[in-house]
Amino acid sequence: MFRGIIKNGIRNELLLKVEEISGQNVFNCYQCGNCSSGCPVVEYMDITPNQVLRLSQYGASEEILDSETIWVCSTCLQCSSRCPKGIDVARIMEAYRTINLRSGIGKINPRKIDVSAANDIPPILLVSAMRKLTG
Ligand code: SF4
Ligand code: SF4
């Protein structure tokens, strides 16, 4: 019965998509906080990595799609390596970004980049940002 509730209620369509893309089961998280305590950019996030997992479990994935966190994440994999439950948190972050990007929602608009400032940015950084942050 409980599994049925999760399947039809909390595990909504959006979360199923996140789990399909990431290959992770968010319900394995027991909120130890190891992921967040090791994240080097957590102070710039509006939702911490462990909160991403908790909100996902509550069926509140829409809030994560609207968050700064998924764009701030640098994909350093620290969270994934620290999780005692073997959850690849970075892949979950990536899944949320991917859903936005597939909808044409990105973090930066290439047309609005200051060309003069771009000359001071290493090309590899620009290419990386374009791939990761533009829809
Ligand atoms: S992969 Fe992202 S969420 Fe995980 S520790 Fe690195 S920056 Fe933080
Ligand atoms: S480290 Fe793993 S189990 Fe702990 S809060 Fe983060 S995702 Fe959940």
CSV table of N, CA and C and ligand atoms in Angstrom, one decimal:
chain,number,residue,atom,x,y,z
A,1,MET,N,0.8,-1.2,0.0
A,1,MET,CA,0.0,0.0,0.0
A,1,MET,C,0.9,1.2,0.0
A,2,PHE,N,1.9,1.3,0.9
A,2,PHE,CA,2.8,2.4,1.0
A,2,PHE,C,3.5,2.7,-0.4
A,3,ARG,N,3.9,1.6,-1.0
A,3,ARG,CA,4.6,1.7,-2.3
A,3,ARG,C,3.6,2.3,-3.3
A,4,GLY,N,2.4,1.9,-3.2
A,4,GLY,CA,1.4,2.5,-4.1
A,4,GLY,C,1.2,4.0,-4.0
A,5,ILE,N,1.2,4.4,-2.7
A,5,ILE,CA,1.0,5.8,-2.4
A,5,ILE,C,2.2,6.6,-3.0
A,6,ILE,N,3.4,6.1,-2.8
A,6,ILE,CA,4.6,6.7,-3.3
A,6,ILE,C,4.5,6.8,-4.9
A,7,LYS,N,4.1,5.7,-5.4
A,7,LYS,CA,4.1,5.6,-6.9
A,7,LYS,C,3.1,6.6,-7.5
A,8,ASN,N,1.9,6.7,-6.9
A,8,ASN,CA,0.9,7.5,-7.5
A,8,ASN,C,0.8,8.9,-6.9
A,9,GLY,N,1.4,9.2,-5.7
A,9,GLY,CA,1.3,10.5,-5.1
A,9,GLY,C,2.6,11.2,-5.1
A,10,ILE,N,3.4,10.9,-4.0
A,10,ILE,CA,4.7,11.6,-3.8
A,10,ILE,C,5.6,11.4,-5.0
A,11,ARG,N,5.7,10.2,-5.5
A,11,ARG,CA,6.6,9.9,-6.7
A,11,ARG,C,5.8,10.3,-7.9
A,12,ASN,N,5.7,11.7,-8.1
A,12,ASN,CA,4.9,12.2,-9.2
A,12,ASN,C,5.7,12.1,-10.5
A,13,GLU,N,5.1,12.6,-11.6
A,13,GLU,CA,5.7,12.4,-12.9
A,13,GLU,C,7.0,13.1,-13.0
A,14,LEU,N,7.2,14.3,-12.4
A,14,LEU,CA,8.4,15.0,-12.5
A,14,LEU,C,9.5,14.2,-11.8
A,15,LEU,N,9.2,13.7,-10.6
A,15,LEU,CA,10.2,12.9,-9.8
A,15,LEU,C,10.6,11.7,-10.6
A,16,LEU,N,9.6,11.0,-11.2
A,16,LEU,CA,9.9,9.8,-12.0
A,16,LEU,C,10.9,10.2,-13.1
A,17,LYS,N,10.8,11.4,-13.7
A,17,LYS,CA,11.7,11.8,-14.8
A,17,LYS,C,13.1,12.0,-14.2
A,18,VAL,N,13.1,12.7,-13.0
A,18,VAL,CA,14.4,12.9,-12.4
A,18,VAL,C,15.1,11.6,-12.1
A,19,GLU,N,14.4,10.6,-11.6
A,19,GLU,CA,15.0,9.3,-11.3
A,19,GLU,C,15.4,8.6,-12.5
A,20,GLU,N,14.6,8.7,-13.6
A,20,GLU,CA,14.9,8.1,-14.9
A,20,GLU,C,16.3,8.7,-15.4
A,21,ILE,N,16.4,10.0,-15.4
A,21,ILE,CA,17.6,10.6,-16.0
A,21,ILE,C,18.8,10.3,-15.1
A,22,SER,N,18.6,10.4,-13.8
A,22,SER,CA,19.8,10.3,-12.9
A,22,SER,C,20.1,8.8,-12.6
A,23,GLY,N,19.1,8.0,-12.7
A,23,GLY,CA,19.3,6.6,-12.3
A,23,GLY,C,19.4,6.4,-10.8
A,24,GLN,N,18.9,7.4,-10.0
A,24,GLN,CA,19.0,7.3,-8.6
A,24,GLN,C,17.6,7.2,-7.9
A,25,ASN,N,17.6,6.6,-6.8
A,25,ASN,CA,16.3,6.5,-6.0
A,25,ASN,C,16.4,7.5,-4.8
A,26,VAL,N,15.7,8.6,-4.9
A,26,VAL,CA,15.8,9.6,-3.9
A,26,VAL,C,15.3,9.1,-2.5
A,27,PHE,N,14.5,8.1,-2.5
A,27,PHE,CA,13.9,7.6,-1.2
A,27,PHE,C,14.9,6.8,-0.4
A,28,ASN,N,16.1,6.6,-1.0
A,28,ASN,CA,17.2,6.0,-0.2
A,28,ASN,C,17.8,7.0,0.8
A,29,CYS,N,17.6,8.2,0.6
A,29,CYS,CA,18.2,9.3,1.4
A,29,CYS,C,17.6,9.3,2.8
A,30,TYR,N,18.4,9.2,3.8
A,30,TYR,CA,17.9,9.3,5.2
A,30,TYR,C,18.4,10.6,5.9
A,31,GLN,N,18.7,11.6,5.2
A,31,GLN,CA,19.0,12.9,5.7
A,31,GLN,C,20.1,13.0,6.7
A,32,CYS,N,21.2,12.4,6.4
A,32,CYS,CA,22.4,12.5,7.3
A,32,CYS,C,23.1,13.8,7.2
A,33,GLY,N,22.9,14.4,6.0
A,33,GLY,CA,23.5,15.8,5.8
A,33,GLY,C,25.0,15.7,5.3
A,34,ASN,N,25.6,14.6,5.1
A,34,ASN,CA,27.0,14.5,4.6
A,34,ASN,C,27.2,15.2,3.3
A,35,CYS,N,26.2,15.1,2.4
A,35,CYS,CA,26.4,15.7,1.1
A,35,CYS,C,26.5,17.3,1.3
A,36,SER,N,25.6,17.8,2.1
A,36,SER,CA,25.7,19.3,2.2
A,36,SER,C,26.9,19.8,3.0
A,37,SER,N,27.3,19.0,4.0
A,37,SER,CA,28.5,19.5,4.8
A,37,SER,C,29.8,19.4,4.0
A,38,GLY,N,29.8,18.7,2.9
A,38,GLY,CA,31.0,18.6,2.1
A,38,GLY,C,31.0,19.5,0.8
A,39,CYS,N,29.8,20.0,0.6
A,39,CYS,CA,29.7,20.8,-0.7
A,39,CYS,C,30.4,22.1,-0.6
A,40,PRO,N,31.4,22.4,-1.5
A,40,PRO,CA,32.2,23.6,-1.4
A,40,PRO,C,31.4,24.9,-1.8
A,41,VAL,N,30.2,24.8,-2.4
A,41,VAL,CA,29.5,26.0,-2.8
A,41,VAL,C,28.1,26.1,-2.1
A,42,VAL,N,28.0,25.3,-1.0
A,42,VAL,CA,26.6,25.3,-0.4
A,42,VAL,C,26.2,26.7,0.1
A,43,GLU,N,27.1,27.5,0.5
A,43,GLU,CA,26.7,28.8,1.0
A,43,GLU,C,26.1,29.7,-0.1
A,44,TYR,N,26.3,29.3,-1.3
A,44,TYR,CA,25.7,30.1,-2.4
A,44,TYR,C,24.4,29.5,-2.9
A,45,MET,N,24.0,28.4,-2.3
A,45,MET,CA,22.7,27.8,-2.7
A,45,MET,C,21.5,28.2,-1.9
A,46,ASP,N,20.4,28.2,-2.5
A,46,ASP,CA,19.2,28.6,-1.7
A,46,ASP,C,18.5,27.3,-1.2
A,47,ILE,N,18.8,26.2,-1.7
A,47,ILE,CA,18.4,24.9,-1.2
A,47,ILE,C,19.6,24.0,-1.0
A,48,THR,N,19.9,23.5,0.1
A,48,THR,CA,21.1,22.6,0.3
A,48,THR,C,20.9,21.3,-0.4
A,49,PRO,N,22.0,20.6,-0.7
A,49,PRO,CA,21.8,19.3,-1.4
A,49,PRO,C,20.9,18.3,-0.6
A,50,ASN,N,21.1,18.2,0.7
A,50,ASN,CA,20.2,17.3,1.4
A,50,ASN,C,18.7,17.7,1.3
A,51,GLN,N,18.5,19.0,1.2
A,51,GLN,CA,17.1,19.5,1.1
A,51,GLN,C,16.6,19.2,-0.3
A,52,VAL,N,17.5,19.2,-1.3
A,52,VAL,CA,17.0,18.8,-2.6
A,52,VAL,C,16.4,17.3,-2.6
A,53,LEU,N,17.1,16.5,-1.8
A,53,LEU,CA,16.6,15.1,-1.7
A,53,LEU,C,15.3,15.1,-0.9
A,54,ARG,N,15.2,15.8,0.2
A,54,ARG,CA,14.0,15.8,1.0
A,54,ARG,C,12.8,16.4,0.2
A,55,LEU,N,13.0,17.5,-0.5
A,55,LEU,CA,11.9,18.1,-1.3
A,55,LEU,C,11.5,17.1,-2.4
A,56,SER,N,12.5,16.4,-2.9
A,56,SER,CA,12.1,15.4,-4.0
A,56,SER,C,11.2,14.4,-3.4
A,57,GLN,N,11.6,13.9,-2.2
A,57,GLN,CA,10.8,12.9,-1.5
A,57,GLN,C,9.4,13.4,-1.2
A,58,TYR,N,9.2,14.7,-0.9
A,58,TYR,CA,7.9,15.2,-0.6
A,58,TYR,C,7.1,15.6,-1.9
A,59,GLY,N,7.7,15.3,-3.1
A,59,GLY,CA,7.0,15.6,-4.3
A,59,GLY,C,7.0,17.1,-4.7
A,60,ALA,N,8.0,17.8,-4.1
A,60,ALA,CA,8.1,19.2,-4.4
A,60,ALA,C,9.3,19.5,-5.4
A,61,SER,N,9.4,18.7,-6.4
A,61,SER,CA,10.4,18.9,-7.4
A,61,SER,C,10.3,20.2,-8.2
A,62,GLU,N,9.1,20.8,-8.3
A,62,GLU,CA,9.0,22.0,-9.0
A,62,GLU,C,9.8,23.1,-8.3
A,63,GLU,N,9.9,23.1,-7.0
A,63,GLU,CA,10.7,24.1,-6.3
A,63,GLU,C,12.1,24.0,-6.6
A,64,ILE,N,12.6,22.8,-6.8
A,64,ILE,CA,14.0,22.6,-7.1
A,64,ILE,C,14.3,23.1,-8.5
A,65,LEU,N,13.4,22.9,-9.5
A,65,LEU,CA,13.6,23.4,-10.8
A,65,LEU,C,13.7,24.9,-10.8
A,66,ASP,N,13.1,25.6,-9.9
A,66,ASP,CA,13.1,27.0,-9.8
A,66,ASP,C,14.2,27.6,-8.9
A,67,SER,N,15.0,26.7,-8.4
A,67,SER,CA,16.1,27.1,-7.4
A,67,SER,C,17.3,27.6,-8.1
A,68,GLU,N,18.1,28.3,-7.4
A,68,GLU,CA,19.5,28.7,-7.8
A,68,GLU,C,20.4,27.5,-7.7
A,69,THR,N,20.1,26.6,-6.7
A,69,THR,CA,21.0,25.5,-6.4
A,69,THR,C,21.5,24.7,-7.6
A,70,ILE,N,20.6,24.3,-8.4
A,70,ILE,CA,20.9,23.4,-9.5
A,70,ILE,C,21.9,24.1,-10.5
A,71,TRP,N,21.9,25.4,-10.5
A,71,TRP,CA,22.9,26.1,-11.4
A,71,TRP,C,24.2,26.4,-10.7
A,72,VAL,N,24.1,26.5,-9.4
A,72,VAL,CA,25.3,26.8,-8.6
A,72,VAL,C,26.2,25.6,-8.5
A,73,CYS,N,25.5,24.4,-8.5
A,73,CYS,CA,26.3,23.1,-8.3
A,73,CYS,C,27.4,23.0,-9.4
A,74,SER,N,28.6,22.8,-9.0
A,74,SER,CA,29.7,22.7,-9.9
A,74,SER,C,30.0,21.3,-10.4
A,75,THR,N,29.2,20.4,-10.0
A,75,THR,CA,29.4,18.9,-10.4
A,75,THR,C,30.8,18.4,-9.9
A,76,CYS,N,31.2,18.8,-8.7
A,76,CYS,CA,32.5,18.4,-8.2
A,76,CYS,C,32.5,17.0,-7.7
A,77,LEU,N,31.3,16.4,-7.5
A,77,LEU,CA,31.1,15.0,-7.1
A,77,LEU,C,31.4,14.7,-5.6
A,78,GLN,N,31.7,15.8,-4.8
A,78,GLN,CA,32.0,15.6,-3.4
A,78,GLN,C,30.8,15.0,-2.7
A,79,CYS,N,29.6,15.5,-3.0
A,79,CYS,CA,28.4,14.9,-2.3
A,79,CYS,C,28.2,13.5,-2.6
A,80,SER,N,28.4,13.1,-3.9
A,80,SER,CA,28.3,11.7,-4.3
A,80,SER,C,29.2,10.8,-3.6
A,81,SER,N,30.5,11.3,-3.4
A,81,SER,CA,31.5,10.4,-2.8
A,81,SER,C,31.3,10.3,-1.3
A,82,ARG,N,30.5,11.2,-0.7
A,82,ARG,CA,30.4,11.2,0.8
A,82,ARG,C,29.1,10.5,1.2
A,83,CYS,N,28.2,10.2,0.3
A,83,CYS,CA,26.9,9.7,0.7
A,83,CYS,C,27.0,8.3,1.2
A,84,PRO,N,26.6,8.0,2.4
A,84,PRO,CA,26.7,6.6,3.0
A,84,PRO,C,25.7,5.7,2.4
A,85,LYS,N,24.7,6.2,1.6
A,85,LYS,CA,23.7,5.4,1.0
A,85,LYS,C,24.0,5.2,-0.5
A,86,GLY,N,25.1,5.7,-0.9
A,86,GLY,CA,25.5,5.5,-2.3
A,86,GLY,C,24.7,6.3,-3.3
A,87,ILE,N,24.1,7.3,-2.9
A,87,ILE,CA,23.3,8.1,-3.8
A,87,ILE,C,24.2,9.1,-4.6
A,88,ASP,N,24.1,9.1,-5.9
A,88,ASP,CA,24.9,10.0,-6.7
A,88,ASP,C,24.2,11.4,-6.8
A,89,VAL,N,24.4,12.2,-5.7
A,89,VAL,CA,23.6,13.4,-5.6
A,89,VAL,C,23.9,14.4,-6.8
A,90,ALA,N,25.1,14.4,-7.3
A,90,ALA,CA,25.5,15.2,-8.4
A,90,ALA,C,24.7,14.9,-9.6
A,91,ARG,N,24.4,13.6,-9.8
A,91,ARG,CA,23.6,13.2,-11.0
A,91,ARG,C,22.1,13.7,-10.8
A,92,ILE,N,21.7,13.8,-9.6
A,92,ILE,CA,20.3,14.3,-9.3
A,92,ILE,C,20.3,15.8,-9.7
A,93,MET,N,21.3,16.5,-9.3
A,93,MET,CA,21.4,17.9,-9.6
A,93,MET,C,21.4,18.0,-11.2
A,94,GLU,N,22.2,17.2,-11.8
A,94,GLU,CA,22.3,17.2,-13.3
A,94,GLU,C,20.9,16.9,-13.9
A,95,ALA,N,20.2,16.0,-13.3
A,95,ALA,CA,18.9,15.7,-13.9
A,95,ALA,C,17.9,16.9,-13.8
A,96,TYR,N,17.9,17.6,-12.7
A,96,TYR,CA,17.1,18.8,-12.6
A,96,TYR,C,17.5,19.8,-13.7
A,97,ARG,N,18.8,20.0,-13.8
A,97,ARG,CA,19.3,21.0,-14.8
A,97,ARG,C,18.8,20.5,-16.2
A,98,THR,N,19.0,19.3,-16.5
A,98,THR,CA,18.6,18.7,-17.8
A,98,THR,C,17.2,18.9,-18.1
A,99,ILE,N,16.3,18.7,-17.1
A,99,ILE,CA,14.9,18.9,-17.4
A,99,ILE,C,14.6,20.4,-17.8
A,100,ASN,N,15.2,21.3,-17.0
A,100,ASN,CA,15.1,22.7,-17.4
A,100,ASN,C,15.6,23.0,-18.8
A,101,LEU,N,16.8,22.5,-19.1
A,101,LEU,CA,17.5,22.8,-20.3
A,101,LEU,C,16.7,22.2,-21.5
A,102,ARG,N,16.1,21.1,-21.3
A,102,ARG,CA,15.2,20.5,-22.4
A,102,ARG,C,14.0,21.3,-22.6
A,103,SER,N,13.6,22.1,-21.6
A,103,SER,CA,12.5,23.0,-21.8
A,103,SER,C,12.9,24.4,-22.3
A,104,GLY,N,14.2,24.5,-22.6
A,104,GLY,CA,14.7,25.8,-23.1
A,104,GLY,C,15.0,26.8,-22.0
A,105,ILE,N,15.0,26.3,-20.7
A,105,ILE,CA,15.2,27.2,-19.6
A,105,ILE,C,16.7,27.0,-19.2
A,106,GLY,N,17.5,28.1,-19.4
A,106,GLY,CA,18.9,28.1,-19.0
A,106,GLY,C,19.2,29.1,-18.0
A,107,LYS,N,20.4,29.2,-17.6
A,107,LYS,CA,20.8,30.2,-16.6
A,107,LYS,C,21.4,31.4,-17.2
A,108,ILE,N,22.0,31.3,-18.3
A,108,ILE,CA,22.6,32.4,-18.9
A,108,ILE,C,22.1,32.5,-20.4
A,109,ASN,N,22.1,33.8,-20.9
A,109,ASN,CA,21.7,34.0,-22.3
A,109,ASN,C,22.9,34.4,-23.0
A,110,PRO,N,23.4,33.6,-24.0
A,110,PRO,CA,24.6,33.9,-24.7
A,110,PRO,C,24.6,35.3,-25.4
A,111,ARG,N,23.4,35.7,-25.8
A,111,ARG,CA,23.3,37.0,-26.4
A,111,ARG,C,23.6,38.2,-25.5
A,112,LYS,N,23.5,37.9,-24.2
A,112,LYS,CA,23.7,39.0,-23.2
A,112,LYS,C,25.0,39.0,-22.6
A,113,ILE,N,25.9,38.2,-23.1
A,113,ILE,CA,27.3,38.2,-22.5
A,113,ILE,C,28.0,39.4,-23.0
A,114,ASP,N,28.7,40.1,-22.1
A,114,ASP,CA,29.5,41.2,-22.4
A,114,ASP,C,30.8,40.7,-23.2
A,115,VAL,N,30.8,41.0,-24.5
A,115,VAL,CA,31.9,40.5,-25.3
A,115,VAL,C,33.3,41.0,-24.8
A,116,SER,N,33.4,42.2,-24.3
A,116,SER,CA,34.7,42.7,-23.9
A,116,SER,C,35.1,41.9,-22.6
A,117,ALA,N,34.1,41.6,-21.7
A,117,ALA,CA,34.5,40.9,-20.5
A,117,ALA,C,34.8,39.4,-20.9
A,118,ALA,N,34.1,38.9,-21.9
A,118,ALA,CA,34.4,37.5,-22.3
A,118,ALA,C,35.8,37.3,-22.8
A,119,ASN,N,36.4,38.4,-23.3
A,119,ASN,CA,37.8,38.2,-23.7
A,119,ASN,C,38.8,37.9,-22.6
A,120,ASP,N,38.4,38.2,-21.3
A,120,ASP,CA,39.2,37.9,-20.2
A,120,ASP,C,38.9,36.5,-19.6
A,121,ILE,N,37.9,35.8,-20.1
A,121,ILE,CA,37.5,34.5,-19.6
A,121,ILE,C,38.1,33.4,-20.4
A,122,PRO,N,38.7,32.4,-19.7
A,122,PRO,CA,39.4,31.3,-20.5
A,122,PRO,C,38.3,30.6,-21.4
A,123,PRO,N,38.7,30.4,-22.7
A,123,PRO,CA,37.7,29.8,-23.6
A,123,PRO,C,37.1,28.5,-23.1
A,124,ILE,N,37.9,27.7,-22.4
A,124,ILE,CA,37.3,26.4,-21.9
A,124,ILE,C,36.2,26.6,-20.9
A,125,LEU,N,36.3,27.7,-20.1
A,125,LEU,CA,35.3,28.1,-19.1
A,125,LEU,C,34.0,28.5,-19.8
A,126,LEU,N,34.2,29.3,-20.9
A,126,LEU,CA,33.0,29.7,-21.6
A,126,LEU,C,32.3,28.6,-22.3
A,127,VAL,N,33.1,27.7,-22.9
A,127,VAL,CA,32.5,26.5,-23.5
A,127,VAL,C,31.7,25.7,-22.5
A,128,SER,N,32.4,25.5,-21.4
A,128,SER,CA,31.8,24.7,-20.3
A,128,SER,C,30.5,25.3,-19.8
A,129,ALA,N,30.5,26.6,-19.6
A,129,ALA,CA,29.3,27.3,-19.2
A,129,ALA,C,28.2,27.2,-20.2
A,130,MET,N,28.5,27.3,-21.5
A,130,MET,CA,27.5,27.3,-22.6
A,130,MET,C,26.8,25.9,-22.6
A,131,ARG,N,27.6,24.9,-22.4
A,131,ARG,CA,27.1,23.5,-22.4
A,131,ARG,C,26.2,23.2,-21.2
A,132,LYS,N,26.6,23.8,-20.1
A,132,LYS,CA,25.9,23.5,-18.8
A,132,LYS,C,24.7,24.4,-18.5
A,133,LEU,N,24.8,25.6,-18.9
A,133,LEU,CA,23.9,26.6,-18.4
A,133,LEU,C,23.0,27.2,-19.5
A,134,THR,N,23.0,26.8,-20.7
A,134,THR,CA,22.2,27.4,-21.7
A,134,THR,C,21.2,26.3,-22.3
A,135,GLY,N,20.0,26.8,-22.4
A,135,GLY,CA,18.9,25.8,-22.9
A,135,GLY,C,18.8,25.8,-24.4
B,1,SF4,S1,28.4,18.1,-7.0
B,1,SF4,FE1,27.3,20.0,-6.7
B,1,SF4,S2,26.0,19.6,-4.9
B,1,SF4,FE2,27.6,18.0,-4.9
B,1,SF4,S3,29.2,18.8,-3.6
B,1,SF4,FE3,29.7,19.4,-5.7
B,1,SF4,S4,28.9,21.4,-6.0
B,1,SF4,FE4,27.9,20.5,-4.1
B,2,SF4,S1,24.7,12.2,2.1
B,2,SF4,FE1,23.2,10.8,1.1
B,2,SF4,S2,21.9,10.0,2.7
B,2,SF4,FE2,23.0,11.8,3.5
B,2,SF4,S3,21.6,13.5,3.2
B,2,SF4,FE3,22.9,13.4,1.4
B,2,SF4,S4,21.9,12.2,-0.1
B,2,SF4,FE4,20.9,11.8,1.9
